[in-house]
Short mmCIF file of C-alpha atoms and ligand atoms in Angstrom, two decimals:
data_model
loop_
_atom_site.label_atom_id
_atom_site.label_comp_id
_atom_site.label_asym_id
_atom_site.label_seq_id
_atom_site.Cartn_x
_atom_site.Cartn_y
_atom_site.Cartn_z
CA UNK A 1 59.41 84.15 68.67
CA UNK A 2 59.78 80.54 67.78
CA UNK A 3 61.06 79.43 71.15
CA UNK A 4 58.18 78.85 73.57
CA UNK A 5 59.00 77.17 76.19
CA UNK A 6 62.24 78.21 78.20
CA UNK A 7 64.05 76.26 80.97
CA UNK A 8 65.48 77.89 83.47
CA UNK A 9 68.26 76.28 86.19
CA UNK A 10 70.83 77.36 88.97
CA UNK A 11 73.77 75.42 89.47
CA UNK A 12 76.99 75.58 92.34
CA UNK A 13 77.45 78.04 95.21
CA UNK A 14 74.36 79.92 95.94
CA UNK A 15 74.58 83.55 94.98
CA UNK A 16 72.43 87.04 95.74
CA UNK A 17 70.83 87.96 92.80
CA UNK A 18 69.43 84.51 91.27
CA UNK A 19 66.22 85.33 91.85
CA UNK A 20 66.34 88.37 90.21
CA UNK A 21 67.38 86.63 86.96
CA UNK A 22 64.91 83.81 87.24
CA UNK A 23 62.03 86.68 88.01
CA UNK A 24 63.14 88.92 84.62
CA UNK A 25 63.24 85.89 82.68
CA UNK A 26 59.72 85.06 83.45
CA UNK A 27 58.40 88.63 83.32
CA UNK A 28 60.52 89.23 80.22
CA UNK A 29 59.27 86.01 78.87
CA UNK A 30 55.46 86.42 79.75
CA UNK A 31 55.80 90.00 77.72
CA UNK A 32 57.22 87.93 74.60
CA UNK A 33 55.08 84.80 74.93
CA UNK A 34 57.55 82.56 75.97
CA UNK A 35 56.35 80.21 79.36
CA UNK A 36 59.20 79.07 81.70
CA UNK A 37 59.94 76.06 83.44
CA UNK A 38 61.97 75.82 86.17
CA UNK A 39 64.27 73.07 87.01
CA UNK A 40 64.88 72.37 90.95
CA UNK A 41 68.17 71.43 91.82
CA UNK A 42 70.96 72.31 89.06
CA UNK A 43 71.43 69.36 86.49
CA UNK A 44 70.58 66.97 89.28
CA UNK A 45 66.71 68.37 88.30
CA UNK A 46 66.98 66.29 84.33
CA UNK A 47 69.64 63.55 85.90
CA UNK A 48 67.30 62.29 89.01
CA UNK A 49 63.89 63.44 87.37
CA UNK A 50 60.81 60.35 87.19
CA UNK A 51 58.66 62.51 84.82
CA UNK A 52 56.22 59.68 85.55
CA UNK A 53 56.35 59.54 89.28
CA UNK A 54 54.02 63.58 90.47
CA UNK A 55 56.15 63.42 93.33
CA UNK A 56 59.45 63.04 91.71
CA UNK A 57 57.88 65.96 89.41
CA UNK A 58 57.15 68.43 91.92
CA UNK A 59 60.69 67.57 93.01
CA UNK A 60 62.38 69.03 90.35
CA UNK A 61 59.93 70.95 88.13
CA UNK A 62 58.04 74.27 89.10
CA UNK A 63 56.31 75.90 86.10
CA UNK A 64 56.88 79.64 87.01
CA UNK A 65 54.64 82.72 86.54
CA UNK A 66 54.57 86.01 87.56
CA UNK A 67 52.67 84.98 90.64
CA UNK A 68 55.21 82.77 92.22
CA UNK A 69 57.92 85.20 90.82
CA UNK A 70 56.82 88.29 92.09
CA UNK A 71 58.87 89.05 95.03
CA UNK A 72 61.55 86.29 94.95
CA UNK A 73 64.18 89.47 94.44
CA UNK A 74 63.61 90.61 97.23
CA UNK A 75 66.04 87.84 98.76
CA UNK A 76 69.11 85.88 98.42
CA UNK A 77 69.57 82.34 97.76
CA UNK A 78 67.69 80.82 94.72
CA UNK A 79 63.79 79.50 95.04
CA UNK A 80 64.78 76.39 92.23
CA UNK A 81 67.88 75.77 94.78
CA UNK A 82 71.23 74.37 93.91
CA UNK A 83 73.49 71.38 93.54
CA UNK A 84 76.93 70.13 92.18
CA UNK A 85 75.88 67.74 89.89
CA UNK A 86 77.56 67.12 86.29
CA UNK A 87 75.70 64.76 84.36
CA UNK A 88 78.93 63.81 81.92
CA UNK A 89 80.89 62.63 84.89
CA UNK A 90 77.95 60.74 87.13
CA UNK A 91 79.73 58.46 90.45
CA UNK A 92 76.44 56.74 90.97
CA UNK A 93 73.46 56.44 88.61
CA UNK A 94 70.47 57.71 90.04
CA UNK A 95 67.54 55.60 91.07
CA UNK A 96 65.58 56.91 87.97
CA UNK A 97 68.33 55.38 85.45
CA UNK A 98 69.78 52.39 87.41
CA UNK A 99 69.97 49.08 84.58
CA UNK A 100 70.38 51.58 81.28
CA UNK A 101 73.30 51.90 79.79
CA UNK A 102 75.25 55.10 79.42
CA UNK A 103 78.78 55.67 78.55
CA UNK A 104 81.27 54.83 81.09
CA UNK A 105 84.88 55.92 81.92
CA UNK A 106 87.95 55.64 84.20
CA UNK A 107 88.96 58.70 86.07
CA UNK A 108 91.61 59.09 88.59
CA UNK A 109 91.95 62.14 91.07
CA UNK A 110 94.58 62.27 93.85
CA UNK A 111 95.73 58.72 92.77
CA UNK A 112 92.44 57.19 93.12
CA UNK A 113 90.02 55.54 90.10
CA UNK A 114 86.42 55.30 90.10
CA UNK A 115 84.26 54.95 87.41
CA UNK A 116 81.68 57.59 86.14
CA UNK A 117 79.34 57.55 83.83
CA UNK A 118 77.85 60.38 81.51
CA UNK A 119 74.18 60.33 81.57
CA UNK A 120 73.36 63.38 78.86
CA UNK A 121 71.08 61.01 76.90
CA UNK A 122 69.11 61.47 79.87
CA UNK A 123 69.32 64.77 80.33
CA UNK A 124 68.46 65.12 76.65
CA UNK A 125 65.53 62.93 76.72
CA UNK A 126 63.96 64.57 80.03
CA UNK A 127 64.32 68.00 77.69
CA UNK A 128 62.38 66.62 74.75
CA UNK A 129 60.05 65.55 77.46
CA UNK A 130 59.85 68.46 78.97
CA UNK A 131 59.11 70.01 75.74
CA UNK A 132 61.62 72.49 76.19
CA UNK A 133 62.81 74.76 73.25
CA UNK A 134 65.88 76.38 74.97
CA UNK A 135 67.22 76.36 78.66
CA UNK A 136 69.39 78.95 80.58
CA UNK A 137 71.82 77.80 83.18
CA UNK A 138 72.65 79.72 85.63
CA UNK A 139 76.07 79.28 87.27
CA UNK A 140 80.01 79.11 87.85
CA UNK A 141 82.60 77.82 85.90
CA UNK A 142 81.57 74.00 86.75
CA UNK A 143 78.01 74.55 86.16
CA UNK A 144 78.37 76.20 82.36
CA UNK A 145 81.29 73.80 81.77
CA UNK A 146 78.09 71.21 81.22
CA UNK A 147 75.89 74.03 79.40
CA UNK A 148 78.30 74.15 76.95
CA UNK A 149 78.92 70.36 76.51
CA UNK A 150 75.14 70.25 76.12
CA UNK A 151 74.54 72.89 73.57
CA UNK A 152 77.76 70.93 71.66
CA UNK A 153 75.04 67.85 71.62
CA UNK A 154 72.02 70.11 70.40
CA UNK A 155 70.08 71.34 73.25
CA UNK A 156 70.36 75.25 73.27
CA UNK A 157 71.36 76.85 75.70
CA UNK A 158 72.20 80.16 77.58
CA UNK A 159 74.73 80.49 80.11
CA UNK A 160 74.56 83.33 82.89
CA UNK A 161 77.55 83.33 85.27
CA UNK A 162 77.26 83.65 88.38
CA UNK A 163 80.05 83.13 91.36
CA UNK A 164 81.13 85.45 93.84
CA UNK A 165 84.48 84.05 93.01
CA UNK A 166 84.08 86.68 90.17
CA UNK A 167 86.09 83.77 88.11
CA UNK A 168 83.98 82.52 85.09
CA UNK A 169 86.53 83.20 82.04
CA UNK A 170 84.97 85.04 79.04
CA UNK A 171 83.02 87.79 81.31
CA UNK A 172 84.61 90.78 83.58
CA UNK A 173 81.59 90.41 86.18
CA UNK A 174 79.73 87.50 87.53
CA UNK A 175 76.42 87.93 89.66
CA UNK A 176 77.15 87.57 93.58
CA UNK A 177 80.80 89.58 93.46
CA UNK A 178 79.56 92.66 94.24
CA UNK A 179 76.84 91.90 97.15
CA UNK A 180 79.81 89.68 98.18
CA UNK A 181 82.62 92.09 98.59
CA UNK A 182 80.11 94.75 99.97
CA UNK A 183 79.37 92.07 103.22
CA UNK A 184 83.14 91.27 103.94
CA UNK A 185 83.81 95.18 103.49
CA UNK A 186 80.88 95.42 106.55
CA UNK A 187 81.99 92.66 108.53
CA UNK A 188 85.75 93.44 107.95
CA UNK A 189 84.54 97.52 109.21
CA UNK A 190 82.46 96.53 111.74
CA UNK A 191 84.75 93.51 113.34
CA UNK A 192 87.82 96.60 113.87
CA UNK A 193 86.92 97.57 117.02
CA UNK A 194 86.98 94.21 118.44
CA UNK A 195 90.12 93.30 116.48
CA UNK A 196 91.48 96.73 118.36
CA UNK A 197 90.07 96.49 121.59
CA UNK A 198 92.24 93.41 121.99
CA UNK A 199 94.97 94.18 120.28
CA UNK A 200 95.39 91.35 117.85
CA UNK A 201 95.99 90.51 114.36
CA UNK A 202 93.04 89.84 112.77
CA UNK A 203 92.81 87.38 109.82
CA UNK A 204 89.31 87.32 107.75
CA UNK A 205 88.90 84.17 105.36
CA UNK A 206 86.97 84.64 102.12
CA UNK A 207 86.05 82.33 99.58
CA UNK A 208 88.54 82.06 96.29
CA UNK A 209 89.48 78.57 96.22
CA UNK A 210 91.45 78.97 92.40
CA UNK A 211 91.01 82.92 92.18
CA UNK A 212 91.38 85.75 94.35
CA UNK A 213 89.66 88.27 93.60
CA UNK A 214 87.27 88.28 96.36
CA UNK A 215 90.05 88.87 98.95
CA UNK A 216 91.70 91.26 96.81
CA UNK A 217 88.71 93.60 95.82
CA UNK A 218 87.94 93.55 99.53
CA UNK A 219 91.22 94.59 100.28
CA UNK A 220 91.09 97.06 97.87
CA UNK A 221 87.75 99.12 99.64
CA UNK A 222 88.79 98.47 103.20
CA UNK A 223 92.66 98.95 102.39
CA UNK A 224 93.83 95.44 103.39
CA UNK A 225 96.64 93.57 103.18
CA UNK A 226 95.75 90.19 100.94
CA UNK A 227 96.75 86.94 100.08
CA UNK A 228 95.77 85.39 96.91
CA UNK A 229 95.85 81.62 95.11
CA UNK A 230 97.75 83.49 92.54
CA UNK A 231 100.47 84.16 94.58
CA UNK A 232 102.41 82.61 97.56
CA UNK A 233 103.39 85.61 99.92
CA UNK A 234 106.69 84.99 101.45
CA UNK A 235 105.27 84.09 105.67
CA UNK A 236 107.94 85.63 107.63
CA UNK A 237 107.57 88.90 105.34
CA UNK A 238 104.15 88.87 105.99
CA UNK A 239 104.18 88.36 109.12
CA UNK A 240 106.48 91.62 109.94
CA UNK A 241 104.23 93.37 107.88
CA UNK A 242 101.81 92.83 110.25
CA UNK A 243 103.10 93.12 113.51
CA UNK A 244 105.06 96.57 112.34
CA UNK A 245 102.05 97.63 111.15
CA UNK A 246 100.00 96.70 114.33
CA UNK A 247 102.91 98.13 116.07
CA UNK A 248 102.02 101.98 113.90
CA UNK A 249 98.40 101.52 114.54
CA UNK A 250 97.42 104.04 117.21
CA UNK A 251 94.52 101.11 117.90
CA UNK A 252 97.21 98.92 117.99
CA UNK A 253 96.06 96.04 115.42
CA UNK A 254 96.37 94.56 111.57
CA UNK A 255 94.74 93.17 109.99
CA UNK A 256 94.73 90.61 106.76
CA UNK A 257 92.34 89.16 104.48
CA UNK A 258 93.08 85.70 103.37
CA UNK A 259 91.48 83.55 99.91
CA UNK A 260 90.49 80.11 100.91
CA UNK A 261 93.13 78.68 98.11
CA UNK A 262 95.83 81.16 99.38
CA UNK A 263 99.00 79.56 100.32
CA UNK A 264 102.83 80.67 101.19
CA UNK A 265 105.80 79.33 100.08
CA UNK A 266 106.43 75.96 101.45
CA UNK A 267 102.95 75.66 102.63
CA UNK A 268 100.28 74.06 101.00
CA UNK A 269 96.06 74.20 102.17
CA UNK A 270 94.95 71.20 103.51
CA UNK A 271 91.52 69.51 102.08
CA UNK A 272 89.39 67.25 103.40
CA UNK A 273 85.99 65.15 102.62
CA UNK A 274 85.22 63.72 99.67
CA UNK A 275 85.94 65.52 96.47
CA UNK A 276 82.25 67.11 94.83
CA UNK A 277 81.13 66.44 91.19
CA UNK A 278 83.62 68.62 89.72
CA UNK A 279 86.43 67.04 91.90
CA UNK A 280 87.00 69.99 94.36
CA UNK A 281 87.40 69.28 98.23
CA UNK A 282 86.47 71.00 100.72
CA UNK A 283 89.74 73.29 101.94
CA UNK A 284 90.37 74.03 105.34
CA UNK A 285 91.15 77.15 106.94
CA UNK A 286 94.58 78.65 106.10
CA UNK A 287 93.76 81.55 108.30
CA UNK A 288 94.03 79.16 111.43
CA UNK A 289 97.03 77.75 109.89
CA UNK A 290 98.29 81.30 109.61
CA UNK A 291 97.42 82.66 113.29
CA UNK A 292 99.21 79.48 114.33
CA UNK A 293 102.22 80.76 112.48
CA UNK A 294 102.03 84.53 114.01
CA UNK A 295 101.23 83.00 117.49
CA UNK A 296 104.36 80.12 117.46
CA UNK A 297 106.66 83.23 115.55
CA UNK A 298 105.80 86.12 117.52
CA UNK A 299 103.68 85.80 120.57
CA UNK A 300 101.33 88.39 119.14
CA UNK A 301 97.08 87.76 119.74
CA UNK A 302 95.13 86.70 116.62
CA UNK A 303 91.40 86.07 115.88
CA UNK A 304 90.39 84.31 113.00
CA UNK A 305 86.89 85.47 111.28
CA UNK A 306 85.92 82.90 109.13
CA UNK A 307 83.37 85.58 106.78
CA UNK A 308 82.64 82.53 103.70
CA UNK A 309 78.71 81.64 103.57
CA UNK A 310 78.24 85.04 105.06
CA UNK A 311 79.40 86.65 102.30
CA UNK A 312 76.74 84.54 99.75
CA UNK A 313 73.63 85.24 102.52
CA UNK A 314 71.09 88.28 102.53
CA UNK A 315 69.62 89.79 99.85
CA UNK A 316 71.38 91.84 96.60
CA UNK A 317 72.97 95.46 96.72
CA UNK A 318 72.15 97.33 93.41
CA UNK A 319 74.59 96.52 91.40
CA UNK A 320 73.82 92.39 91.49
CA UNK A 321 70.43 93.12 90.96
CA UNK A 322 71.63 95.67 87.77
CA UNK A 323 72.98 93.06 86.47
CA UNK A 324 71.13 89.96 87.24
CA UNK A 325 68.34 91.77 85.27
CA UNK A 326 70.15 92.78 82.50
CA UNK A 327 71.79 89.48 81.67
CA UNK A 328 68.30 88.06 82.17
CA UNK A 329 67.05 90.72 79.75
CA UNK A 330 69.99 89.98 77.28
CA UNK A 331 69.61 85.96 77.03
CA UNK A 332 65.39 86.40 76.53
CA UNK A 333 67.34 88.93 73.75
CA UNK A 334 69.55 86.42 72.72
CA UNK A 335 66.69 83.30 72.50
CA UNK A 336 63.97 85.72 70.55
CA UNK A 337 67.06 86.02 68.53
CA UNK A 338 67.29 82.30 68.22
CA UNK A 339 70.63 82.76 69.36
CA UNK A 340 72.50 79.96 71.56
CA UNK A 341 76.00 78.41 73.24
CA UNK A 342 76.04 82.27 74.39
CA UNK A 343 76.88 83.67 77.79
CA UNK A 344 75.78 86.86 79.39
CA UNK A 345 78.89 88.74 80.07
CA UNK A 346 80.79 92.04 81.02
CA UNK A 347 83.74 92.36 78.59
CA UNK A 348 85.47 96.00 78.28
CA UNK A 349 82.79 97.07 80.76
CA UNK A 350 80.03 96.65 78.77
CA UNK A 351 77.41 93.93 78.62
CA UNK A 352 77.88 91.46 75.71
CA UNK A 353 76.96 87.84 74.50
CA UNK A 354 80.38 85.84 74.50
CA UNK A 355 80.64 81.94 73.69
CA UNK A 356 80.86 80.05 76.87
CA UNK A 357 83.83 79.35 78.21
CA UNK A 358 86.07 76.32 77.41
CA UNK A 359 86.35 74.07 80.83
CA UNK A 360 89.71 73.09 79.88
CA UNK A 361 91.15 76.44 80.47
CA UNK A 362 89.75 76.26 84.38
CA UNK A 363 88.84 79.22 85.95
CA UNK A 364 89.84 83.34 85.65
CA UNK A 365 92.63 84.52 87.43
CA UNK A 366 94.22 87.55 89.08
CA UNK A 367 96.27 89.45 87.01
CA UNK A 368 98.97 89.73 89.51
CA UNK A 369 101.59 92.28 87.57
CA UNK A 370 98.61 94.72 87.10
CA UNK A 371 96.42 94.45 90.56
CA UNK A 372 98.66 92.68 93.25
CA UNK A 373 101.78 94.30 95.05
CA UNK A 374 104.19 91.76 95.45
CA UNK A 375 106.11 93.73 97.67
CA UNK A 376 103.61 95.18 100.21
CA UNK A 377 100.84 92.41 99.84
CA UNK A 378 97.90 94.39 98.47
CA UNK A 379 95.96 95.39 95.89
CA UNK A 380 97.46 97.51 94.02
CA UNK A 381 95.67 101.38 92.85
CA UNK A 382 98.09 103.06 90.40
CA UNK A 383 97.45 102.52 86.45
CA UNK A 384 93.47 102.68 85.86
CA UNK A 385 92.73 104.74 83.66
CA UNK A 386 91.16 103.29 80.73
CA UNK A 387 90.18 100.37 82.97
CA UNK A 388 86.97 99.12 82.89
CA UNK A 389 84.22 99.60 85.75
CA UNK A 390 85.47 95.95 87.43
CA UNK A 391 88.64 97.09 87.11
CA UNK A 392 90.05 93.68 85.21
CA UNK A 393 89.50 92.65 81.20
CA UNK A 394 88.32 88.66 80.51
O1 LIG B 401 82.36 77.83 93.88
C1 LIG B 401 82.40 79.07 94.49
C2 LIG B 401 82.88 78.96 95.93
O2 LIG B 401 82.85 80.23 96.49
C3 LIG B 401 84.30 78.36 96.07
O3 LIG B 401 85.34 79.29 96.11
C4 LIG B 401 84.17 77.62 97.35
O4 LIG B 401 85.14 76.62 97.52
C5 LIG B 401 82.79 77.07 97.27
O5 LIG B 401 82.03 78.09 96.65
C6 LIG B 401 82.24 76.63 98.58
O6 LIG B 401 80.88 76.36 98.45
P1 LIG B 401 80.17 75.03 98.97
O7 LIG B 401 80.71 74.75 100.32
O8 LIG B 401 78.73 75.39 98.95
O9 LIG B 401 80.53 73.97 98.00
#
């Protein structure tokens, strides 16, 4: 083992099952000899660091141990916590780096320019030191889009995806889908008797703001109508789906589950606030946009369950914590191997080491001819044999 000393970060949405991978990698790593560092706060931990200043330290650096690892699995959420920070496109310099000079550049997003700045020399120099050998990062497609840039400039690193977007390219799994899907399938169970007892429509909005498998894969275990990014449903067709199928229902309801970046034709999400580090905005609710739709069209009752950060809280089902501690397991694997500008992945159903994604090809879509029924607006179960477990190939 040449690599000693391993740090360790979570970037993006907060998932279930990060703190299974941070506590294998430290276990893993005290059996091998490695000691880990955590970073606090995604990149934001090496952009905003003082390693002068203890308190600025203790902000954004926990050494880790099997002590204060022991039973972080036991719940969701991540003990190093999380932000949306990309260090190559930087709106503001932090306090720690105002008056140095970094590379600057114009960029323009919904018409407007602002200048950012990329501040990887930083990040670079707060890894020398740091003293650190190699560093995993832990995260979506946003997050790894810098893990890669930074292992292109010579730090090495290890990417581990993790979304419950399930929409990292390069990988047929990402931690958080399954814990995910298994809460909206409870909430979506649970919530039918008061959907029936009133007799409405009921509309459940997921997260999926480019991909949709969330709403689909929940549609496929509760047996759902969906609507996905990857395809606009036609709105009065979906809306007689509905009410003829509330109509059948001896309960006398329907139900639909809806991807936050779903649209129909002619209709397009609204967004709001500003737009994060990786440019997204916030999107509102196309479910309330939709019950508006039923109610003006057809008179019928709706309810809207907005099921999003629900869906990300509690603590892992099995198969998140499966595979949060195998991927953590694979990339100690992968550094004792001296290995690096890897990523943890599921391809053909079986756990591999792929390159990390390219950014520029965005994130992982539905396959709509394969998994979504144009026609009826749901998942769609004929043709799986041969399929892998996750039921898609990256
Ligand atoms: O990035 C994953 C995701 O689930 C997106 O689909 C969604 O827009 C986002 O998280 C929302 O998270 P937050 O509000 O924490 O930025």
């Amino acid at each position: 083992m040449g690599a000693k000393r391993i740090g360790i970060l979570t970037g993006g949405g907060d998932v279930p099952g990060l703190n299974s991978v941070i506590k294998t990698v430290v276990y893993r790593g005290s059996e091998i000899g490695c000691e880990v560092i955590g970073i606090r706060r995604g990149w934001e931990g090496l952009t905003h660091v003082n390693l002068q200043d203890p308190a600025s330290r203790t902000r954004y650096v926990l050494p880790l141990n099997r002590e204060n690892t022991r039973t972080i699995d036991r719940t969701g959420g991540t003990i190093l916590h999380s932000s949306r920070t990309n260090p190559s496109k930087m709106k503001k310099l932090p306090p720690v780096l105002e008056g140095q000079d970094f590379p600057k550049s114009e960029t323009t997003k919904n018409g407007v320019t602002s200048t950012v700045w990329d501040v990887s020399k930083a990040v670079l120099r707060n890894i020398q030191l740091l003293n650190l050998d190699y560093l995993i990062a832990i995260g979506g497609d946003d997050t790894l889009s810098y893990a890669a840039a930074l292992d292109k400039v010579g730090m090495k690193v290890i990417a581990v995806p993790k979304t419950i977007d399930n929409d990292v390219r390069n990988t047929e799994y990402c931690i958080g889908f399954s814990t995910a899907i298994t809460r909206a399938m409870d909430a979506i169970e649970r919530q039918r008797t008061t959907v029936g007892s009133h007799e409405r429509i009921g509309l459940f909005r997921v997260f999926g703001r480019d991909a949709g498998y969330t709403a689909l894969y929940t549609a496929y275990v509760t047996s759902t109508r969906c609507c996905i990014p990857e395809f606009k449903v036609d709105l009065q067709s979906l809306i007689d789906m509905l009410v003829t199928e509330k109509a059948h229902n001896p309960s006398n309801y329907s139900l639909a589950i809806l991807s936050e970046g779903a649209e129909w034709e002619g209709y397009q999400v609204k967004e709001y606030g500003d737009p994060d580090a990786f440019g997204h905005r916030k999107k509102m609710s196309v479910a309330e946009d939709l019950s508006n739709e039923i109610r003006a069209k057809t008179g019928e009752d709706t309810i809207v369950s907005d099921l999003t950060y629900d869906l990300r809280s509690g603590s892992a089902d099995f198969v998140d914590r499966m595979v949060a501690s195998t991927f953590a397991g694979m990339a100690l694997d992968a550094i004792d191997e001296g290995k690096h500008g890897l990523m943890t992945a599921i391809s053909d159903g079986c756990f591999s080491l792929v390159g990390i994604p390219d950014p520029k090809l965005g994130p992982r879509k539905v396959d709509v001819e394969s998994m979504y029924n144009k026609e009826r607006y749901r998942p769609r179960y004929d043709h799986k044999i041969g399929i892998p477990i996750f039921l898609t190939r990256a």
